[in-house]
Amino acid sequence: MSLIMSLMLFFGNMKPTEALPSLIQKGKASFYSKKFTGRKTAYGERVSSDALEGAHLRLPLNTLVEVTNLDNNRSVIVRINDRGPFTKGRVIDLTHAAAHALGMISKGVANVSLRVVGKGRAIAMAPLTNPFSIPVAYQPMLEPVL
């Protein structure tokens, strides 16, 4: 059933806001260059190389996605807060911290699978002291499977 939902989402028959948990997509992932640190995302937040965040072309902003590196089976959950990647053949761009957790820093690009796991907290509910930080509760990091 996930394949059917994926096709519906990516061929436009279903609105991105209707993305269902456990929706799966496979493809190549890359990560932001450090020169993007501090720049604004499509969500209005600042890019932080230490946050577990990513960019996807069609998933709704604030969606939580489990990204699994298919070469080493390491996984991490990231929050989609930007649009991209704009390079043909790529399905997600990740922050440096997420790429490090997946063990893809040395290669730069990795074969990954994406699985929607939920929706993150709205930015309006973020702590007032630093509206661009993501609560630890929404940055669970899975132990790598070796």
mmCIF file with all atom_site columns, C-alpha atoms in Angstrom:
data_model
loop_
_atom_site.group_PDB
_atom_site.id
_atom_site.type_symbol
_atom_site.label_atom_id
_atom_site.label_alt_id
_atom_site.label_comp_id
_atom_site.label_asym_id
_atom_site.label_entity_id
_atom_site.label_seq_id
_atom_site.pdbx_PDB_ins_code
_atom_site.Cartn_x
_atom_site.Cartn_y
_atom_site.Cartn_z
_atom_site.occupancy
_atom_site.B_iso_or_equiv
_atom_site.pdbx_formal_charge
_atom_site.auth_seq_id
_atom_site.auth_comp_id
_atom_site.auth_asym_id
_atom_site.auth_atom_id
_atom_site.pdbx_PDB_model_num
ATOM 1   C CA . MET A 1 1   ? 0.000  0.000  0.000   1.00 0.00 ? 1   MET A CA 1
ATOM 2   C CA . SER A 1 2   ? 2.918  2.383  0.672   1.00 0.00 ? 2   SER A CA 1
ATOM 3   C CA . LEU A 1 3   ? 4.002  2.222  -2.958  1.00 0.00 ? 3   LEU A CA 1
ATOM 4   C CA . ILE A 1 4   ? 0.556  3.289  -4.125  1.00 0.00 ? 4   ILE A CA 1
ATOM 5   C CA . MET A 1 5   ? 0.509  6.203  -1.660  1.00 0.00 ? 5   MET A CA 1
ATOM 6   C CA . SER A 1 6   ? 4.000  7.226  -2.756  1.00 0.00 ? 6   SER A CA 1
ATOM 7   C CA . LEU A 1 7   ? 2.971  7.271  -6.384  1.00 0.00 ? 7   LEU A CA 1
ATOM 8   C CA . MET A 1 8   ? -0.172 9.263  -5.584  1.00 0.00 ? 8   MET A CA 1
ATOM 9   C CA . LEU A 1 9   ? 1.819  11.838 -3.611  1.00 0.00 ? 9   LEU A CA 1
ATOM 10  C CA . PHE A 1 10  ? 4.616  12.250 -6.117  1.00 0.00 ? 10  PHE A CA 1
ATOM 11  C CA . PHE A 1 11  ? 2.437  12.358 -9.230  1.00 0.00 ? 11  PHE A CA 1
ATOM 12  C CA . GLY A 1 12  ? 0.145  15.028 -7.855  1.00 0.00 ? 12  GLY A CA 1
ATOM 13  C CA . ASN A 1 13  ? -3.125 13.164 -7.254  1.00 0.00 ? 13  ASN A CA 1
ATOM 14  C CA . MET A 1 14  ? -2.760 13.739 -3.532  1.00 0.00 ? 14  MET A CA 1
ATOM 15  C CA . LYS A 1 15  ? -1.975 17.014 -1.792  1.00 0.00 ? 15  LYS A CA 1
ATOM 16  C CA . PRO A 1 16  ? 1.296  17.067 0.190   1.00 0.00 ? 16  PRO A CA 1
ATOM 17  C CA . THR A 1 17  ? -0.639 17.910 3.359   1.00 0.00 ? 17  THR A CA 1
ATOM 18  C CA . GLU A 1 18  ? -2.247 14.495 3.116   1.00 0.00 ? 18  GLU A CA 1
ATOM 19  C CA . ALA A 1 19  ? 1.060  12.643 3.489   1.00 0.00 ? 19  ALA A CA 1
ATOM 20  C CA . LEU A 1 20  ? 0.419  9.559  5.525   1.00 0.00 ? 20  LEU A CA 1
ATOM 21  C CA . PRO A 1 21  ? 2.624  8.065  8.226   1.00 0.00 ? 21  PRO A CA 1
ATOM 22  C CA . SER A 1 22  ? 4.784  5.222  6.893   1.00 0.00 ? 22  SER A CA 1
ATOM 23  C CA . LEU A 1 23  ? 4.890  6.711  3.371   1.00 0.00 ? 23  LEU A CA 1
ATOM 24  C CA . ILE A 1 24  ? 8.168  5.462  1.886   1.00 0.00 ? 24  ILE A CA 1
ATOM 25  C CA . GLN A 1 25  ? 10.444 6.891  -0.802  1.00 0.00 ? 25  GLN A CA 1
ATOM 26  C CA . LYS A 1 26  ? 13.905 5.768  -1.902  1.00 0.00 ? 26  LYS A CA 1
ATOM 27  C CA . GLY A 1 27  ? 16.628 7.770  -3.580  1.00 0.00 ? 27  GLY A CA 1
ATOM 28  C CA . LYS A 1 28  ? 19.833 9.687  -3.005  1.00 0.00 ? 28  LYS A CA 1
ATOM 29  C CA . ALA A 1 29  ? 20.502 12.054 -0.118  1.00 0.00 ? 29  ALA A CA 1
ATOM 30  C CA . SER A 1 30  ? 23.029 14.847 0.144   1.00 0.00 ? 30  SER A CA 1
ATOM 31  C CA . PHE A 1 31  ? 23.753 17.374 2.864   1.00 0.00 ? 31  PHE A CA 1
ATOM 32  C CA . TYR A 1 32  ? 23.971 21.139 3.173   1.00 0.00 ? 32  TYR A CA 1
ATOM 33  C CA . SER A 1 33  ? 27.332 22.776 2.792   1.00 0.00 ? 33  SER A CA 1
ATOM 34  C CA . LYS A 1 34  ? 28.455 24.581 5.938   1.00 0.00 ? 34  LYS A CA 1
ATOM 35  C CA . LYS A 1 35  ? 28.141 27.875 4.032   1.00 0.00 ? 35  LYS A CA 1
ATOM 36  C CA . PHE A 1 36  ? 24.344 27.571 4.419   1.00 0.00 ? 36  PHE A CA 1
ATOM 37  C CA . THR A 1 37  ? 24.546 27.698 8.227   1.00 0.00 ? 37  THR A CA 1
ATOM 38  C CA . GLY A 1 38  ? 22.552 30.695 9.439   1.00 0.00 ? 38  GLY A CA 1
ATOM 39  C CA . ARG A 1 39  ? 20.592 31.193 6.229   1.00 0.00 ? 39  ARG A CA 1
ATOM 40  C CA . LYS A 1 40  ? 16.801 31.100 6.350   1.00 0.00 ? 40  LYS A CA 1
ATOM 41  C CA . THR A 1 41  ? 14.878 28.007 5.292   1.00 0.00 ? 41  THR A CA 1
ATOM 42  C CA . ALA A 1 42  ? 11.506 27.908 3.533   1.00 0.00 ? 42  ALA A CA 1
ATOM 43  C CA . TYR A 1 43  ? 9.959  27.586 7.005   1.00 0.00 ? 43  TYR A CA 1
ATOM 44  C CA . GLY A 1 44  ? 11.570 30.842 8.126   1.00 0.00 ? 44  GLY A CA 1
ATOM 45  C CA . GLU A 1 45  ? 14.031 29.196 10.491  1.00 0.00 ? 45  GLU A CA 1
ATOM 46  C CA . ARG A 1 46  ? 17.804 29.490 10.365  1.00 0.00 ? 46  ARG A CA 1
ATOM 47  C CA . VAL A 1 47  ? 19.836 26.524 9.141   1.00 0.00 ? 47  VAL A CA 1
ATOM 48  C CA . SER A 1 48  ? 21.809 24.977 11.982  1.00 0.00 ? 48  SER A CA 1
ATOM 49  C CA . SER A 1 49  ? 24.404 22.332 11.172  1.00 0.00 ? 49  SER A CA 1
ATOM 50  C CA . ASP A 1 50  ? 23.779 20.817 14.640  1.00 0.00 ? 50  ASP A CA 1
ATOM 51  C CA . ALA A 1 51  ? 20.017 20.284 14.183  1.00 0.00 ? 51  ALA A CA 1
ATOM 52  C CA . LEU A 1 52  ? 18.432 17.147 12.743  1.00 0.00 ? 52  LEU A CA 1
ATOM 53  C CA . GLU A 1 53  ? 16.584 18.756 9.853   1.00 0.00 ? 53  GLU A CA 1
ATOM 54  C CA . GLY A 1 54  ? 16.210 18.364 6.126   1.00 0.00 ? 54  GLY A CA 1
ATOM 55  C CA . ALA A 1 55  ? 14.787 19.648 2.867   1.00 0.00 ? 55  ALA A CA 1
ATOM 56  C CA . HIS A 1 56  ? 12.260 17.819 0.694   1.00 0.00 ? 56  HIS A CA 1
ATOM 57  C CA . LEU A 1 57  ? 10.517 19.055 -2.438  1.00 0.00 ? 57  LEU A CA 1
ATOM 58  C CA . ARG A 1 58  ? 6.988  17.839 -1.707  1.00 0.00 ? 58  ARG A CA 1
ATOM 59  C CA . LEU A 1 59  ? 6.510  16.643 1.860   1.00 0.00 ? 59  LEU A CA 1
ATOM 60  C CA . PRO A 1 60  ? 4.711  19.170 4.063   1.00 0.00 ? 60  PRO A CA 1
ATOM 61  C CA . LEU A 1 61  ? 6.951  21.416 6.134   1.00 0.00 ? 61  LEU A CA 1
ATOM 62  C CA . ASN A 1 62  ? 7.263  20.247 9.740   1.00 0.00 ? 62  ASN A CA 1
ATOM 63  C CA . THR A 1 63  ? 6.932  16.544 8.796   1.00 0.00 ? 63  THR A CA 1
ATOM 64  C CA . LEU A 1 64  ? 9.058  14.070 10.757  1.00 0.00 ? 64  LEU A CA 1
ATOM 65  C CA . VAL A 1 65  ? 10.862 11.616 8.476   1.00 0.00 ? 65  VAL A CA 1
ATOM 66  C CA . GLU A 1 66  ? 12.995 8.610  9.345   1.00 0.00 ? 66  GLU A CA 1
ATOM 67  C CA . VAL A 1 67  ? 15.942 8.553  6.953   1.00 0.00 ? 67  VAL A CA 1
ATOM 68  C CA . THR A 1 68  ? 17.817 5.248  6.646   1.00 0.00 ? 68  THR A CA 1
ATOM 69  C CA . ASN A 1 69  ? 21.179 4.941  4.914   1.00 0.00 ? 69  ASN A CA 1
ATOM 70  C CA . LEU A 1 70  ? 20.754 1.774  2.828   1.00 0.00 ? 70  LEU A CA 1
ATOM 71  C CA . ASP A 1 71  ? 24.514 1.180  2.664   1.00 0.00 ? 71  ASP A CA 1
ATOM 72  C CA . ASN A 1 72  ? 25.051 0.842  6.439   1.00 0.00 ? 72  ASN A CA 1
ATOM 73  C CA . ASN A 1 73  ? 21.476 0.679  7.872   1.00 0.00 ? 73  ASN A CA 1
ATOM 74  C CA . ARG A 1 74  ? 21.968 3.725  10.113  1.00 0.00 ? 74  ARG A CA 1
ATOM 75  C CA . SER A 1 75  ? 18.799 5.741  10.724  1.00 0.00 ? 75  SER A CA 1
ATOM 76  C CA . VAL A 1 76  ? 17.921 9.193  12.008  1.00 0.00 ? 76  VAL A CA 1
ATOM 77  C CA . ILE A 1 77  ? 14.675 11.111 12.344  1.00 0.00 ? 77  ILE A CA 1
ATOM 78  C CA . VAL A 1 78  ? 14.722 14.587 10.806  1.00 0.00 ? 78  VAL A CA 1
ATOM 79  C CA . ARG A 1 79  ? 12.170 17.363 10.590  1.00 0.00 ? 79  ARG A CA 1
ATOM 80  C CA . ILE A 1 80  ? 11.457 18.790 7.138   1.00 0.00 ? 80  ILE A CA 1
ATOM 81  C CA . ASN A 1 81  ? 11.806 22.579 7.356   1.00 0.00 ? 81  ASN A CA 1
ATOM 82  C CA . ASP A 1 82  ? 13.043 23.500 3.899   1.00 0.00 ? 82  ASP A CA 1
ATOM 83  C CA . ARG A 1 83  ? 12.445 22.903 0.203   1.00 0.00 ? 83  ARG A CA 1
ATOM 84  C CA . GLY A 1 84  ? 14.928 21.076 -1.978  1.00 0.00 ? 84  GLY A CA 1
ATOM 85  C CA . PRO A 1 85  ? 17.088 19.396 -3.109  1.00 0.00 ? 85  PRO A CA 1
ATOM 86  C CA . PHE A 1 86  ? 17.213 20.977 -6.515  1.00 0.00 ? 86  PHE A CA 1
ATOM 87  C CA . THR A 1 87  ? 19.746 18.530 -7.953  1.00 0.00 ? 87  THR A CA 1
ATOM 88  C CA . LYS A 1 88  ? 18.309 15.882 -10.261 1.00 0.00 ? 88  LYS A CA 1
ATOM 89  C CA . GLY A 1 89  ? 18.135 12.431 -8.688  1.00 0.00 ? 89  GLY A CA 1
ATOM 90  C CA . ARG A 1 90  ? 18.216 13.591 -5.054  1.00 0.00 ? 90  ARG A CA 1
ATOM 91  C CA . VAL A 1 91  ? 15.235 13.112 -2.716  1.00 0.00 ? 91  VAL A CA 1
ATOM 92  C CA . ILE A 1 92  ? 16.422 14.892 0.450   1.00 0.00 ? 92  ILE A CA 1
ATOM 93  C CA . ASP A 1 93  ? 19.033 17.352 1.657   1.00 0.00 ? 93  ASP A CA 1
ATOM 94  C CA . LEU A 1 94  ? 20.160 16.957 5.264   1.00 0.00 ? 94  LEU A CA 1
ATOM 95  C CA . THR A 1 95  ? 21.959 19.068 7.813   1.00 0.00 ? 95  THR A CA 1
ATOM 96  C CA . HIS A 1 96  ? 25.531 18.172 8.684   1.00 0.00 ? 96  HIS A CA 1
ATOM 97  C CA . ALA A 1 97  ? 24.442 16.553 11.991  1.00 0.00 ? 97  ALA A CA 1
ATOM 98  C CA . ALA A 1 98  ? 21.929 14.292 10.253  1.00 0.00 ? 98  ALA A CA 1
ATOM 99  C CA . ALA A 1 99  ? 24.459 13.327 7.575   1.00 0.00 ? 99  ALA A CA 1
ATOM 100 C CA . HIS A 1 100 ? 27.018 12.544 10.290  1.00 0.00 ? 100 HIS A CA 1
ATOM 101 C CA . ALA A 1 101 ? 24.487 10.335 12.116  1.00 0.00 ? 101 ALA A CA 1
ATOM 102 C CA . LEU A 1 102 ? 23.913 8.435  8.870   1.00 0.00 ? 102 LEU A CA 1
ATOM 103 C CA . GLY A 1 103 ? 27.651 8.008  8.266   1.00 0.00 ? 103 GLY A CA 1
ATOM 104 C CA . MET A 1 104 ? 27.610 9.702  4.869   1.00 0.00 ? 104 MET A CA 1
ATOM 105 C CA . ILE A 1 105 ? 30.005 12.613 5.432   1.00 0.00 ? 105 ILE A CA 1
ATOM 106 C CA . SER A 1 106 ? 32.971 11.048 3.637   1.00 0.00 ? 106 SER A CA 1
ATOM 107 C CA . LYS A 1 107 ? 30.958 10.052 0.533   1.00 0.00 ? 107 LYS A CA 1
ATOM 108 C CA . GLY A 1 108 ? 28.788 13.175 0.359   1.00 0.00 ? 108 GLY A CA 1
ATOM 109 C CA . VAL A 1 109 ? 25.849 11.297 -1.166  1.00 0.00 ? 109 VAL A CA 1
ATOM 110 C CA . ALA A 1 110 ? 24.096 8.157  0.076   1.00 0.00 ? 110 ALA A CA 1
ATOM 111 C CA . ASN A 1 111 ? 21.317 5.834  -1.022  1.00 0.00 ? 111 ASN A CA 1
ATOM 112 C CA . VAL A 1 112 ? 18.505 6.294  1.492   1.00 0.00 ? 112 VAL A CA 1
ATOM 113 C CA . SER A 1 113 ? 14.919 5.388  2.201   1.00 0.00 ? 113 SER A CA 1
ATOM 114 C CA . LEU A 1 114 ? 12.504 7.914  3.702   1.00 0.00 ? 114 LEU A CA 1
ATOM 115 C CA . ARG A 1 115 ? 9.591  6.964  5.930   1.00 0.00 ? 115 ARG A CA 1
ATOM 116 C CA . VAL A 1 116 ? 7.127  9.532  7.254   1.00 0.00 ? 116 VAL A CA 1
ATOM 117 C CA . VAL A 1 117 ? 6.765  9.001  11.012  1.00 0.00 ? 117 VAL A CA 1
ATOM 118 C CA . GLY A 1 118 ? 4.665  11.992 12.052  1.00 0.00 ? 118 GLY A CA 1
ATOM 119 C CA . LYS A 1 119 ? 4.311  15.718 12.313  1.00 0.00 ? 119 LYS A CA 1
ATOM 120 C CA . GLY A 1 120 ? 6.568  18.012 14.317  1.00 0.00 ? 120 GLY A CA 1
ATOM 121 C CA . ARG A 1 121 ? 5.538  20.817 16.635  1.00 0.00 ? 121 ARG A CA 1
ATOM 122 C CA . ALA A 1 122 ? 4.516  24.126 15.067  1.00 0.00 ? 122 ALA A CA 1
ATOM 123 C CA . ILE A 1 123 ? 7.097  26.906 15.125  1.00 0.00 ? 123 ILE A CA 1
ATOM 124 C CA . ALA A 1 124 ? 4.654  29.172 17.001  1.00 0.00 ? 124 ALA A CA 1
ATOM 125 C CA . MET A 1 125 ? 4.902  26.776 19.935  1.00 0.00 ? 125 MET A CA 1
ATOM 126 C CA . ALA A 1 126 ? 8.705  26.822 20.046  1.00 0.00 ? 126 ALA A CA 1
ATOM 127 C CA . PRO A 1 127 ? 10.372 28.152 23.204  1.00 0.00 ? 127 PRO A CA 1
ATOM 128 C CA . LEU A 1 128 ? 10.483 31.957 23.249  1.00 0.00 ? 128 LEU A CA 1
ATOM 129 C CA . THR A 1 129 ? 14.142 32.081 24.291  1.00 0.00 ? 129 THR A CA 1
ATOM 130 C CA . ASN A 1 130 ? 15.259 30.697 20.937  1.00 0.00 ? 130 ASN A CA 1
ATOM 131 C CA . PRO A 1 131 ? 12.458 30.335 18.372  1.00 0.00 ? 131 PRO A CA 1
ATOM 132 C CA . PHE A 1 132 ? 14.781 28.618 15.897  1.00 0.00 ? 132 PHE A CA 1
ATOM 133 C CA . SER A 1 133 ? 15.804 25.719 18.113  1.00 0.00 ? 133 SER A CA 1
ATOM 134 C CA . ILE A 1 134 ? 13.994 22.408 17.916  1.00 0.00 ? 134 ILE A CA 1
ATOM 135 C CA . PRO A 1 135 ? 12.903 20.773 21.189  1.00 0.00 ? 135 PRO A CA 1
ATOM 136 C CA . VAL A 1 136 ? 14.932 17.707 22.078  1.00 0.00 ? 136 VAL A CA 1
ATOM 137 C CA . ALA A 1 137 ? 11.711 15.672 22.190  1.00 0.00 ? 137 ALA A CA 1
ATOM 138 C CA . TYR A 1 138 ? 11.411 16.162 18.415  1.00 0.00 ? 138 TYR A CA 1
ATOM 139 C CA . GLN A 1 139 ? 14.978 15.159 17.643  1.00 0.00 ? 139 GLN A CA 1
ATOM 140 C CA . PRO A 1 140 ? 15.071 11.496 18.624  1.00 0.00 ? 140 PRO A CA 1
ATOM 141 C CA . MET A 1 141 ? 18.110 9.826  17.204  1.00 0.00 ? 141 MET A CA 1
ATOM 142 C CA . LEU A 1 142 ? 17.962 6.115  16.609  1.00 0.00 ? 142 LEU A CA 1
ATOM 143 C CA . GLU A 1 143 ? 20.882 3.896  17.483  1.00 0.00 ? 143 GLU A CA 1
ATOM 144 C CA . PRO A 1 144 ? 22.681 2.810  14.324  1.00 0.00 ? 144 PRO A CA 1
ATOM 145 C CA . VAL A 1 145 ? 22.131 -0.798 13.331  1.00 0.00 ? 145 VAL A CA 1
ATOM 146 C CA . LEU A 1 146 ? 25.503 -2.292 12.509  1.00 0.00 ? 146 LEU A CA 1
#
